[in-house]
Amino acid sequence: MIELAALDMAGTTINEDGAVYRALRTAVERTGVPVAEADLQTWMGTDKREAIAALVRLGGGTPTPELVEDGYTAFREFLREAYRTTPPQAIPGVEEALAELRRRGIKVALTTGFSDDVAYPLLESLGWSTGEGGNLDAVVTSDEVPRGRPAPHMIHRAMEKTGVIDTRRVLAAGDTVVDVEAGANAGAGVVIGVLTGELTRDDFEGHPHTHVLDSVADIPSLPEARPAV
């Protein structure tokens, strides 16, 4: 049985109506370079400063530190306004799934390519939190690790925060390719691609995973998530 479920946020546990995609594209295109759809998808789920730098470079620009920071500021402002006009919501069935996993003794951590100042207001708007009375055991943002996905650091940091020491007892899930790559790089025993983001089942083929599920809401039904009889 797994001991920790490390789950991505936007597109995986939270429906934010594609605002991250639009914000990232806007932040890069305002520098004067084009953004190819395939490149945008490749860099979704990663640390957003790293994503902006990579997309500027792929578009033929020069990602100076000043340009990347300016782009990241624009990304945050666009996202904040998008969330104000269309508040994010929990993906149907996810809150119940998280509660059921925790009822079974499985720790639940959220990992995200967002920085603290984006991630925590988003969680607060949903009423999600750690600590007494909260529905989460840990949150790991890009501010806490030296590299974002597909590096394994956020998942390993979630293990540190929750006291889990065996990577084979970790389930990692997300809606992007870098989510499943991070899970594999972390040595997670269960690596899941979910279809609540922009990818199809075929998009996960050729990338490391043990399952592709319609939603995080389906995780409690997995054999690996069921208590031993």
PDB file of N, CA and C in Angstrom, residues 127-210:
ATOM      1  N   GLY A 127     -10.092  26.884   0.243  1.00  0.00           N
ATOM      2  CA  GLY A 127     -10.236  26.407   1.610  1.00  0.00           C
ATOM      3  C   GLY A 127      -9.373  25.203   1.910  1.00  0.00           C
ATOM      4  N   TRP A 128      -8.315  24.988   1.116  1.00  0.00           N
ATOM      5  CA  TRP A 128      -7.404  23.867   1.307  1.00  0.00           C
ATOM      6  C   TRP A 128      -6.199  24.321   2.118  1.00  0.00           C
ATOM      7  N   SER A 129      -5.739  23.467   3.022  1.00  0.00           N
ATOM      8  CA  SER A 129      -4.598  23.857   3.856  1.00  0.00           C
ATOM      9  C   SER A 129      -3.996  22.627   4.516  1.00  0.00           C
ATOM     10  N   THR A 130      -2.831  22.834   5.099  1.00  0.00           N
ATOM     11  CA  THR A 130      -2.192  21.823   5.933  1.00  0.00           C
ATOM     12  C   THR A 130      -2.471  22.176   7.392  1.00  0.00           C
ATOM     13  N   GLY A 131      -1.992  21.349   8.279  1.00  0.00           N
ATOM     14  CA  GLY A 131      -2.163  21.637   9.695  1.00  0.00           C
ATOM     15  C   GLY A 131      -3.499  21.149  10.227  1.00  0.00           C
ATOM     16  N   GLU A 132      -3.774  21.500  11.467  1.00  0.00           N
ATOM     17  CA  GLU A 132      -4.978  21.028  12.134  1.00  0.00           C
ATOM     18  C   GLU A 132      -6.226  21.517  11.414  1.00  0.00           C
ATOM     19  N   GLY A 133      -7.096  20.590  11.115  1.00  0.00           N
ATOM     20  CA  GLY A 133      -8.328  20.937  10.426  1.00  0.00           C
ATOM     21  C   GLY A 133      -8.196  21.050   8.924  1.00  0.00           C
ATOM     22  N   GLY A 134      -6.971  20.944   8.408  1.00  0.00           N
ATOM     23  CA  GLY A 134      -6.755  21.057   6.975  1.00  0.00           C
ATOM     24  C   GLY A 134      -6.993  19.735   6.262  1.00  0.00           C
ATOM     25  N   ASN A 135      -7.003  19.794   4.945  1.00  0.00           N
ATOM     26  CA  ASN A 135      -7.252  18.578   4.165  1.00  0.00           C
ATOM     27  C   ASN A 135      -6.001  18.068   3.461  1.00  0.00           C
ATOM     28  N   LEU A 136      -4.833  18.670   3.769  1.00  0.00           N
ATOM     29  CA  LEU A 136      -3.568  18.277   3.149  1.00  0.00           C
ATOM     30  C   LEU A 136      -2.518  18.026   4.225  1.00  0.00           C
ATOM     31  N   ASP A 137      -1.544  17.181   3.886  1.00  0.00           N
ATOM     32  CA  ASP A 137      -0.445  16.930   4.815  1.00  0.00           C
ATOM     33  C   ASP A 137       0.791  17.754   4.486  1.00  0.00           C
ATOM     34  N   ALA A 138       0.925  18.177   3.236  1.00  0.00           N
ATOM     35  CA  ALA A 138       2.079  18.985   2.845  1.00  0.00           C
ATOM     36  C   ALA A 138       1.801  19.667   1.510  1.00  0.00           C
ATOM     37  N   VAL A 139       2.471  20.799   1.322  1.00  0.00           N
ATOM     38  CA  VAL A 139       2.477  21.514   0.038  1.00  0.00           C
ATOM     39  C   VAL A 139       3.925  21.831  -0.281  1.00  0.00           C
ATOM     40  N   VAL A 140       4.327  21.589  -1.515  1.00  0.00           N
ATOM     41  CA  VAL A 140       5.695  21.896  -1.950  1.00  0.00           C
ATOM     42  C   VAL A 140       5.610  22.774  -3.187  1.00  0.00           C
ATOM     43  N   THR A 141       6.197  23.964  -3.108  1.00  0.00           N
ATOM     44  CA  THR A 141       6.202  24.893  -4.237  1.00  0.00           C
ATOM     45  C   THR A 141       7.591  24.955  -4.864  1.00  0.00           C
ATOM     46  N   SER A 142       7.669  25.644  -5.989  1.00  0.00           N
ATOM     47  CA  SER A 142       8.954  25.770  -6.683  1.00  0.00           C
ATOM     48  C   SER A 142       9.974  26.554  -5.871  1.00  0.00           C
ATOM     49  N   ASP A 143       9.510  27.352  -4.906  1.00  0.00           N
ATOM     50  CA  ASP A 143      10.433  28.129  -4.079  1.00  0.00           C
ATOM     51  C   ASP A 143      11.286  27.246  -3.167  1.00  0.00           C
ATOM     52  N   GLU A 144      10.841  26.014  -2.935  1.00  0.00           N
ATOM     53  CA  GLU A 144      11.492  25.162  -1.946  1.00  0.00           C
ATOM     54  C   GLU A 144      12.566  24.242  -2.511  1.00  0.00           C
ATOM     55  N   VAL A 145      12.711  24.211  -3.830  1.00  0.00           N
ATOM     56  CA  VAL A 145      13.601  23.222  -4.449  1.00  0.00           C
ATOM     57  C   VAL A 145      14.559  23.887  -5.428  1.00  0.00           C
ATOM     58  N   PRO A 146      15.746  23.280  -5.661  1.00  0.00           N
ATOM     59  CA  PRO A 146      16.713  23.874  -6.578  1.00  0.00           C
ATOM     60  C   PRO A 146      16.320  23.766  -8.042  1.00  0.00           C
ATOM     61  N   ARG A 147      15.529  22.751  -8.390  1.00  0.00           N
ATOM     62  CA  ARG A 147      15.067  22.572  -9.758  1.00  0.00           C
ATOM     63  C   ARG A 147      13.633  22.062  -9.738  1.00  0.00           C
ATOM     64  N   GLY A 148      12.856  22.527 -10.701  1.00  0.00           N
ATOM     65  CA  GLY A 148      11.491  22.049 -10.828  1.00  0.00           C
ATOM     66  C   GLY A 148      11.432  20.764 -11.631  1.00  0.00           C
ATOM     67  N   ARG A 149      10.226  20.307 -11.940  1.00  0.00           N
ATOM     68  CA  ARG A 149      10.046  19.120 -12.749  1.00  0.00           C
ATOM     69  C   ARG A 149      10.731  19.286 -14.114  1.00  0.00           C
ATOM     70  N   PRO A 150      11.252  18.206 -14.688  1.00  0.00           N
ATOM     71  CA  PRO A 150      11.102  16.807 -14.294  1.00  0.00           C
ATOM     72  C   PRO A 150      12.083  16.324 -13.225  1.00  0.00           C
ATOM     73  N   ALA A 151      12.831  17.233 -12.601  1.00  0.00           N
ATOM     74  CA  ALA A 151      13.683  16.827 -11.473  1.00  0.00           C
ATOM     75  C   ALA A 151      12.798  16.250 -10.366  1.00  0.00           C
ATOM     76  N   PRO A 152      13.330  15.359  -9.561  1.00  0.00           N
ATOM     77  CA  PRO A 152      12.520  14.679  -8.534  1.00  0.00           C
ATOM     78  C   PRO A 152      12.382  15.450  -7.232  1.00  0.00           C
ATOM     79  N   HIS A 153      12.955  16.650  -7.167  1.00  0.00           N
ATOM     80  CA  HIS A 153      13.131  17.308  -5.871  1.00  0.00           C
ATOM     81  C   HIS A 153      11.823  17.591  -5.134  1.00  0.00           C
ATOM     82  N   MET A 154      10.772  18.003  -5.848  1.00  0.00           N
ATOM     83  CA  MET A 154       9.531  18.330  -5.150  1.00  0.00           C
ATOM     84  C   MET A 154       8.910  17.098  -4.506  1.00  0.00           C
ATOM     85  N   ILE A 155       8.974  15.971  -5.187  1.00  0.00           N
ATOM     86  CA  ILE A 155       8.430  14.741  -4.609  1.00  0.00           C
ATOM     87  C   ILE A 155       9.256  14.308  -3.404  1.00  0.00           C
ATOM     88  N   HIS A 156      10.579  14.403  -3.524  1.00  0.00           N
ATOM     89  CA  HIS A 156      11.429  14.044  -2.382  1.00  0.00           C
ATOM     90  C   HIS A 156      11.216  15.005  -1.216  1.00  0.00           C
ATOM     91  N   ARG A 157      10.980  16.278  -1.519  1.00  0.00           N
ATOM     92  CA  ARG A 157      10.696  17.237  -0.458  1.00  0.00           C
ATOM     93  C   ARG A 157       9.367  16.899   0.224  1.00  0.00           C
ATOM     94  N   ALA A 158       8.385  16.463  -0.554  1.00  0.00           N
ATOM     95  CA  ALA A 158       7.107  16.041   0.027  1.00  0.00           C
ATOM     96  C   ALA A 158       7.310  14.840   0.947  1.00  0.00           C
ATOM     97  N   MET A 159       8.215  13.931   0.566  1.00  0.00           N
ATOM     98  CA  MET A 159       8.529  12.802   1.427  1.00  0.00           C
ATOM     99  C   MET A 159       9.144  13.278   2.731  1.00  0.00           C
ATOM    100  N   GLU A 160      10.056  14.230   2.645  1.00  0.00           N
ATOM    101  CA  GLU A 160      10.681  14.776   3.855  1.00  0.00           C
ATOM    102  C   GLU A 160       9.624  15.380   4.781  1.00  0.00           C
ATOM    103  N   LYS A 161       8.713  16.144   4.200  1.00  0.00           N
ATOM    104  CA  LYS A 161       7.709  16.837   5.001  1.00  0.00           C
ATOM    105  C   LYS A 161       6.726  15.882   5.668  1.00  0.00           C
ATOM    106  N   THR A 162       6.492  14.740   5.046  1.00  0.00           N
ATOM    107  CA  THR A 162       5.492  13.803   5.572  1.00  0.00           C
ATOM    108  C   THR A 162       6.109  12.600   6.270  1.00  0.00           C
ATOM    109  N   GLY A 163       7.434  12.512   6.302  1.00  0.00           N
ATOM    110  CA  GLY A 163       8.095  11.433   7.012  1.00  0.00           C
ATOM    111  C   GLY A 163       8.105  10.105   6.289  1.00  0.00           C
ATOM    112  N   VAL A 164       7.874  10.122   4.984  1.00  0.00           N
ATOM    113  CA  VAL A 164       7.896   8.888   4.192  1.00  0.00           C
ATOM    114  C   VAL A 164       9.310   8.673   3.668  1.00  0.00           C
ATOM    115  N   ILE A 165       9.847   7.466   3.816  1.00  0.00           N
ATOM    116  CA  ILE A 165      11.250   7.223   3.450  1.00  0.00           C
ATOM    117  C   ILE A 165      11.429   6.253   2.291  1.00  0.00           C
ATOM    118  N   ASP A 166      10.399   5.501   1.947  1.00  0.00           N
ATOM    119  CA  ASP A 166      10.515   4.502   0.883  1.00  0.00           C
ATOM    120  C   ASP A 166       9.847   5.028  -0.383  1.00  0.00           C
ATOM    121  N   THR A 167      10.634   5.347  -1.406  1.00  0.00           N
ATOM    122  CA  THR A 167      10.073   5.902  -2.642  1.00  0.00           C
ATOM    123  C   THR A 167       9.093   4.937  -3.304  1.00  0.00           C
ATOM    124  N   ARG A 168       9.267   3.651  -3.067  1.00  0.00           N
ATOM    125  CA  ARG A 168       8.376   2.666  -3.687  1.00  0.00           C
ATOM    126  C   ARG A 168       6.957   2.768  -3.144  1.00  0.00           C
ATOM    127  N   ARG A 169       6.797   3.422  -2.010  1.00  0.00           N
ATOM    128  CA  ARG A 169       5.469   3.586  -1.415  1.00  0.00           C
ATOM    129  C   ARG A 169       4.886   4.971  -1.696  1.00  0.00           C
ATOM    130  N   VAL A 170       5.427   5.612  -2.722  1.00  0.00           N
ATOM    131  CA  VAL A 170       4.943   6.932  -3.131  1.00  0.00           C
ATOM    132  C   VAL A 170       4.167   6.808  -4.438  1.00  0.00           C
ATOM    133  N   LEU A 171       3.033   7.475  -4.486  1.00  0.00           N
ATOM    134  CA  LEU A 171       2.262   7.618  -5.713  1.00  0.00           C
ATOM    135  C   LEU A 171       2.407   9.057  -6.176  1.00  0.00           C
ATOM    136  N   ALA A 172       2.796   9.245  -7.429  1.00  0.00           N
ATOM    137  CA  ALA A 172       2.918  10.579  -8.005  1.00  0.00           C
ATOM    138  C   ALA A 172       1.958  10.695  -9.169  1.00  0.00           C
ATOM    139  N   ALA A 173       1.216  11.797  -9.236  1.00  0.00           N
ATOM    140  CA  ALA A 173       0.234  11.957 -10.304  1.00  0.00           C
ATOM    141  C   ALA A 173       0.216  13.384 -10.807  1.00  0.00           C
ATOM    142  N   GLY A 174      -0.019  13.526 -12.115  1.00  0.00           N
ATOM    143  CA  GLY A 174      -0.125  14.850 -12.706  1.00  0.00           C
ATOM    144  C   GLY A 174      -0.682  14.775 -14.114  1.00  0.00           C
ATOM    145  N   ASP A 175      -1.000  15.950 -14.657  1.00  0.00           N
ATOM    146  CA  ASP A 175      -1.661  16.019 -15.959  1.00  0.00           C
ATOM    147  C   ASP A 175      -0.714  16.349 -17.104  1.00  0.00           C
ATOM    148  N   THR A 176       0.605  16.424 -16.836  1.00  0.00           N
ATOM    149  CA  THR A 176       1.567  16.753 -17.882  1.00  0.00           C
ATOM    150  C   THR A 176       2.651  15.685 -17.956  1.00  0.00           C
ATOM    151  N   VAL A 177       3.380  15.713 -19.059  1.00  0.00           N
ATOM    152  CA  VAL A 177       4.470  14.757 -19.250  1.00  0.00           C
ATOM    153  C   VAL A 177       5.540  14.934 -18.178  1.00  0.00           C
ATOM    154  N   VAL A 178       5.876  16.176 -17.832  1.00  0.00           N
ATOM    155  CA  VAL A 178       6.926  16.369 -16.829  1.00  0.00           C
ATOM    156  C   VAL A 178       6.491  15.874 -15.455  1.00  0.00           C
ATOM    157  N   ASP A 179       5.175  15.814 -15.214  1.00  0.00           N
ATOM    158  CA  ASP A 179       4.697  15.248 -13.946  1.00  0.00           C
ATOM    159  C   ASP A 179       5.072  13.768 -13.834  1.00  0.00           C
ATOM    160  N   VAL A 180       4.809  13.007 -14.895  1.00  0.00           N
ATOM    161  CA  VAL A 180       5.128  11.575 -14.827  1.00  0.00           C
ATOM    162  C   VAL A 180       6.639  11.353 -14.889  1.00  0.00           C
ATOM    163  N   GLU A 181       7.345  12.209 -15.606  1.00  0.00           N
ATOM    164  CA  GLU A 181       8.804  12.090 -15.634  1.00  0.00           C
ATOM    165  C   GLU A 181       9.386  12.359 -14.257  1.00  0.00           C
ATOM    166  N   ALA A 182       8.852  13.350 -13.549  1.00  0.00           N
ATOM    167  CA  ALA A 182       9.322  13.631 -12.195  1.00  0.00           C
ATOM    168  C   ALA A 182       9.038  12.462 -11.269  1.00  0.00           C
ATOM    169  N   GLY A 183       7.859  11.854 -11.422  1.00  0.00           N
ATOM    170  CA  GLY A 183       7.532  10.690 -10.609  1.00  0.00           C
ATOM    171  C   GLY A 183       8.494   9.550 -10.840  1.00  0.00           C
ATOM    172  N   ALA A 184       8.825   9.289 -12.104  1.00  0.00           N
ATOM    173  CA  ALA A 184       9.775   8.220 -12.416  1.00  0.00           C
ATOM    174  C   ALA A 184      11.162   8.566 -11.898  1.00  0.00           C
ATOM    175  N   ASN A 185      11.573   9.812 -12.074  1.00  0.00           N
ATOM    176  CA  ASN A 185      12.898  10.227 -11.601  1.00  0.00           C
ATOM    177  C   ASN A 185      13.009  10.157 -10.078  1.00  0.00           C
ATOM    178  N   ALA A 186      11.876  10.334  -9.400  1.00  0.00           N
ATOM    179  CA  ALA A 186      11.870  10.251  -7.935  1.00  0.00           C
ATOM    180  C   ALA A 186      11.860   8.820  -7.432  1.00  0.00           C
ATOM    181  N   GLY A 187      11.648   7.866  -8.341  1.00  0.00           N
ATOM    182  CA  GLY A 187      11.578   6.470  -7.927  1.00  0.00           C
ATOM    183  C   GLY A 187      10.238   6.066  -7.361  1.00  0.00           C
ATOM    184  N   ALA A 188       9.186   6.846  -7.653  1.00  0.00           N
ATOM    185  CA  ALA A 188       7.860   6.539  -7.121  1.00  0.00           C
ATOM    186  C   ALA A 188       7.387   5.172  -7.618  1.00  0.00           C
ATOM    187  N   GLY A 189       6.763   4.424  -6.727  1.00  0.00           N
ATOM    188  CA  GLY A 189       6.290   3.103  -7.094  1.00  0.00           C
ATOM    189  C   GLY A 189       5.078   3.127  -8.000  1.00  0.00           C
ATOM    190  N   VAL A 190       4.285   4.200  -7.904  1.00  0.00           N
ATOM    191  CA  VAL A 190       3.097   4.369  -8.740  1.00  0.00           C
ATOM    192  C   VAL A 190       3.187   5.741  -9.392  1.00  0.00           C
ATOM    193  N   VAL A 191       3.137   5.767 -10.718  1.00  0.00           N
ATOM    194  CA  VAL A 191       3.249   7.022 -11.469  1.00  0.00           C
ATOM    195  C   VAL A 191       2.047   7.122 -12.394  1.00  0.00           C
ATOM    196  N   ILE A 192       1.262   8.182 -12.209  1.00  0.00           N
ATOM    197  CA  ILE A 192      -0.028   8.275 -12.884  1.00  0.00           C
ATOM    198  C   ILE A 192      -0.124   9.545 -13.714  1.00  0.00           C
ATOM    199  N   GLY A 193      -0.541   9.384 -14.963  1.00  0.00           N
ATOM    200  CA  GLY A 193      -0.962  10.516 -15.769  1.00  0.00           C
ATOM    201  C   GLY A 193      -2.467  10.626 -15.685  1.00  0.00           C
ATOM    202  N   VAL A 194      -2.980  11.838 -15.473  1.00  0.00           N
ATOM    203  CA  VAL A 194      -4.431  12.036 -15.416  1.00  0.00           C
ATOM    204  C   VAL A 194      -4.878  12.884 -16.599  1.00  0.00           C
ATOM    205  N   LEU A 195      -6.139  12.711 -16.980  1.00  0.00           N
ATOM    206  CA  LEU A 195      -6.659  13.299 -18.216  1.00  0.00           C
ATOM    207  C   LEU A 195      -7.530  14.522 -17.971  1.00  0.00           C
ATOM    208  N   THR A 196      -7.340  15.178 -16.831  1.00  0.00           N
ATOM    209  CA  THR A 196      -8.123  16.372 -16.517  1.00  0.00           C
ATOM    210  C   THR A 196      -7.449  17.650 -16.992  1.00  0.00           C
ATOM    211  N   GLY A 197      -6.275  17.524 -17.601  1.00  0.00           N
ATOM    212  CA  GLY A 197      -5.589  18.687 -18.157  1.00  0.00           C
ATOM    213  C   GLY A 197      -5.794  18.764 -19.656  1.00  0.00           C
ATOM    214  N   GLU A 198      -4.710  19.013 -20.392  1.00  0.00           N
ATOM    215  CA  GLU A 198      -4.792  19.181 -21.838  1.00  0.00           C
ATOM    216  C   GLU A 198      -4.392  17.929 -22.615  1.00  0.00           C
ATOM    217  N   LEU A 199      -3.845  16.922 -21.943  1.00  0.00           N
ATOM    218  CA  LEU A 199      -3.316  15.755 -22.649  1.00  0.00           C
ATOM    219  C   LEU A 199      -4.353  14.650 -22.794  1.00  0.00           C
ATOM    220  N   THR A 200      -4.159  13.837 -23.829  1.00  0.00           N
ATOM    221  CA  THR A 200      -4.964  12.645 -24.036  1.00  0.00           C
ATOM    222  C   THR A 200      -4.186  11.431 -23.549  1.00  0.00           C
ATOM    223  N   ARG A 201      -4.863  10.316 -23.533  1.00  0.00           N
ATOM    224  CA  ARG A 201      -4.207   9.073 -23.124  1.00  0.00           C
ATOM    225  C   ARG A 201      -2.995   8.779 -24.013  1.00  0.00           C
ATOM    226  N   ASP A 202      -3.128   9.010 -25.309  1.00  0.00           N
ATOM    227  CA  ASP A 202      -2.028   8.747 -26.235  1.00  0.00           C
ATOM    228  C   ASP A 202      -0.814   9.623 -25.952  1.00  0.00           C
ATOM    229  N   ASP A 203      -1.044  10.830 -25.425  1.00  0.00           N
ATOM    230  CA  ASP A 203       0.071  11.743 -25.157  1.00  0.00           C
ATOM    231  C   ASP A 203       1.014  11.201 -24.089  1.00  0.00           C
ATOM    232  N   PHE A 204       0.511  10.345 -23.222  1.00  0.00           N
ATOM    233  CA  PHE A 204       1.368   9.783 -22.175  1.00  0.00           C
ATOM    234  C   PHE A 204       2.148   8.560 -22.656  1.00  0.00           C
ATOM    235  N   GLU A 205       1.764   8.018 -23.801  1.00  0.00           N
ATOM    236  CA  GLU A 205       2.489   6.863 -24.321  1.00  0.00           C
ATOM    237  C   GLU A 205       3.925   7.249 -24.650  1.00  0.00           C
ATOM    238  N   GLY A 206       4.859   6.357 -24.319  1.00  0.00           N
ATOM    239  CA  GLY A 206       6.272   6.650 -24.533  1.00  0.00           C
ATOM    240  C   GLY A 206       6.922   7.378 -23.382  1.00  0.00           C
ATOM    241  N   HIS A 207       6.115   7.727 -22.382  1.00  0.00           N
ATOM    242  CA  HIS A 207       6.646   8.389 -21.188  1.00  0.00           C
ATOM    243  C   HIS A 207       6.386   7.474 -19.983  1.00  0.00           C
ATOM    244  N   PRO A 208       7.239   7.544 -18.959  1.00  0.00           N
ATOM    245  CA  PRO A 208       7.134   6.581 -17.853  1.00  0.00           C
ATOM    246  C   PRO A 208       5.863   6.772 -17.042  1.00  0.00           C
ATOM    247  N   HIS A 209       5.087   5.712 -16.892  1.00  0.00           N
ATOM    248  CA  HIS A 209       3.909   5.747 -16.034  1.00  0.00           C
ATOM    249  C   HIS A 209       3.462   4.320 -15.755  1.00  0.00           C
ATOM    250  N   THR A 210       2.729   4.164 -14.679  1.00  0.00           N
ATOM    251  CA  THR A 210       2.139   2.861 -14.367  1.00  0.00           C
ATOM    252  C   THR A 210       0.649   2.842 -14.672  1.00  0.00           C
TER     253      THR A 210
END
